[in-house]
Short mmCIF file of C-alpha atoms in Angstrom, two decimals:
data_model
loop_
_atom_site.label_atom_id
_atom_site.label_comp_id
_atom_site.label_asym_id
_atom_site.label_seq_id
_atom_site.Cartn_x
_atom_site.Cartn_y
_atom_site.Cartn_z
CA MET A 1 0.00 0.00 0.00
CA MET A 2 2.86 2.37 0.82
CA LYS A 3 4.47 1.75 -2.59
CA ILE A 4 1.23 2.71 -4.33
CA ARG A 5 0.95 5.96 -2.36
CA THR A 6 4.58 6.80 -3.05
CA GLY A 7 4.10 6.04 -6.73
CA ILE A 8 1.00 8.24 -6.95
CA ALA A 9 2.76 11.08 -5.14
CA THR A 10 5.76 10.79 -7.47
CA ILE A 11 3.52 10.92 -10.55
CA ALA A 12 1.69 13.98 -9.19
CA ILE A 13 4.97 15.80 -8.52
CA MET A 14 6.29 14.95 -11.98
CA ALA A 15 3.07 16.17 -13.63
CA ALA A 16 3.14 19.46 -11.72
CA THR A 17 6.79 19.98 -12.65
CA ALA A 18 6.09 19.27 -16.32
CA ILE A 19 3.22 21.75 -16.35
CA ALA A 20 5.33 24.44 -14.69
CA MET A 21 8.17 23.87 -17.14
CA ALA A 22 5.81 23.95 -20.12
CA GLN A 23 4.52 27.33 -19.04
CA GLY A 24 7.97 28.86 -19.22
CA PRO A 25 9.77 31.21 -16.85
CA GLY A 26 7.60 34.23 -17.66
CA ALA A 27 4.25 32.53 -17.00
CA ASP A 28 3.98 33.60 -13.36
CA VAL A 29 4.88 37.22 -14.09
CA TYR A 30 2.48 37.29 -17.03
CA LYS A 31 -0.34 35.85 -14.94
CA THR A 32 0.14 38.31 -12.08
CA ARG A 33 1.04 41.47 -14.01
CA CYS A 34 -0.22 41.16 -17.60
CA GLN A 35 -3.11 38.73 -17.82
CA SER A 36 -5.72 41.10 -16.39
CA CYS A 37 -5.38 43.32 -19.49
CA HIS A 38 -3.95 40.98 -22.14
CA GLY A 39 -6.03 37.89 -21.30
CA ALA A 40 -5.01 34.39 -20.27
CA THR A 41 -4.48 33.32 -23.87
CA GLY A 42 -3.20 36.63 -25.22
CA VAL A 43 -6.68 37.75 -26.24
CA PRO A 44 -8.13 40.57 -24.12
CA SER A 45 -11.79 40.73 -23.24
CA PRO A 46 -13.83 42.87 -25.67
CA ALA A 47 -14.37 45.45 -22.92
CA MET A 48 -10.63 45.70 -22.17
CA ALA A 49 -9.79 45.89 -25.86
CA LYS A 50 -12.23 48.76 -26.30
CA ALA A 51 -11.44 50.66 -23.09
CA MET A 52 -7.66 50.35 -23.16
CA GLY A 53 -6.93 49.66 -26.82
CA VAL A 54 -5.34 46.29 -26.00
CA LYS A 55 -4.72 44.24 -29.12
CA PRO A 56 -4.71 40.44 -29.20
CA ILE A 57 -1.42 38.61 -29.63
CA GLY A 58 -2.37 37.79 -33.22
CA GLU A 59 -2.22 41.49 -34.10
CA VAL A 60 1.07 42.25 -32.37
CA LYS A 61 3.03 39.03 -32.92
CA SER A 62 4.83 40.64 -35.86
CA SER A 63 6.45 43.12 -33.46
CA THR A 64 9.99 42.21 -32.57
CA GLU A 65 10.83 40.87 -29.15
CA ALA A 66 13.01 43.95 -28.60
CA LYS A 67 10.10 46.29 -29.36
CA MET A 68 7.78 44.38 -27.00
CA ILE A 69 10.43 44.51 -24.27
CA ALA A 70 10.83 48.28 -24.80
CA VAL A 71 7.06 48.85 -24.61
CA THR A 72 6.80 46.72 -21.48
CA THR A 73 9.76 48.50 -19.90
CA ASN A 74 8.83 52.08 -20.81
CA GLY A 75 5.07 51.86 -21.34
CA ALA A 76 3.13 53.07 -24.37
CA GLY A 77 -0.29 54.65 -24.69
CA LYS A 78 -2.37 53.39 -21.79
CA MET A 79 0.07 50.60 -20.94
CA PRO A 80 2.07 51.47 -17.83
CA ALA A 81 5.84 51.22 -17.66
CA PHE A 82 7.20 48.28 -15.69
CA LYS A 83 10.74 49.66 -15.36
CA GLY A 84 11.60 49.53 -11.67
CA LYS A 85 8.60 47.28 -10.96
CA LEU A 86 10.01 44.19 -12.68
CA THR A 87 13.58 43.16 -13.36
CA ASP A 88 14.91 43.12 -16.92
CA ALA A 89 14.84 39.31 -16.78
CA GLN A 90 11.20 39.26 -15.62
CA ILE A 91 10.21 41.61 -18.45
CA LYS A 92 12.08 39.52 -21.03
CA ASP A 93 10.59 36.28 -19.71
CA SER A 94 7.03 37.65 -19.59
CA VAL A 95 7.35 38.96 -23.17
CA GLY A 96 8.67 35.56 -24.22
CA TYR A 97 5.71 33.86 -22.57
CA PHE A 98 3.28 36.30 -24.21
CA ARG A 99 4.86 35.64 -27.61
CA SER A 100 4.53 31.88 -27.03
CA LEU A 101 0.75 32.30 -26.78
CA ALA A 102 0.64 33.04 -30.52
CA LYS A 103 1.87 29.54 -31.39
#
């Protein structure tokens, strides 16, 4: 009985680790700082898109990673700047995660 419990626990830990790794390093930052405006899948709600001018990932995926990092760092339009609120690595990782939503 103990072997079964240990085996189940091991499988659960491996599954949780695989999910976390699949989400990428920027997933947590994106979910806490970006998702409320940009949507869980990179598609904002219609109300957010209208009120804030947020475009879905499909419309901005042609932007370079460097441009997205600059906009996230310095802000643009109604998007606030995250310089000083997030590290450069967090910004880069969250942009990378956002870009992965287009795939």
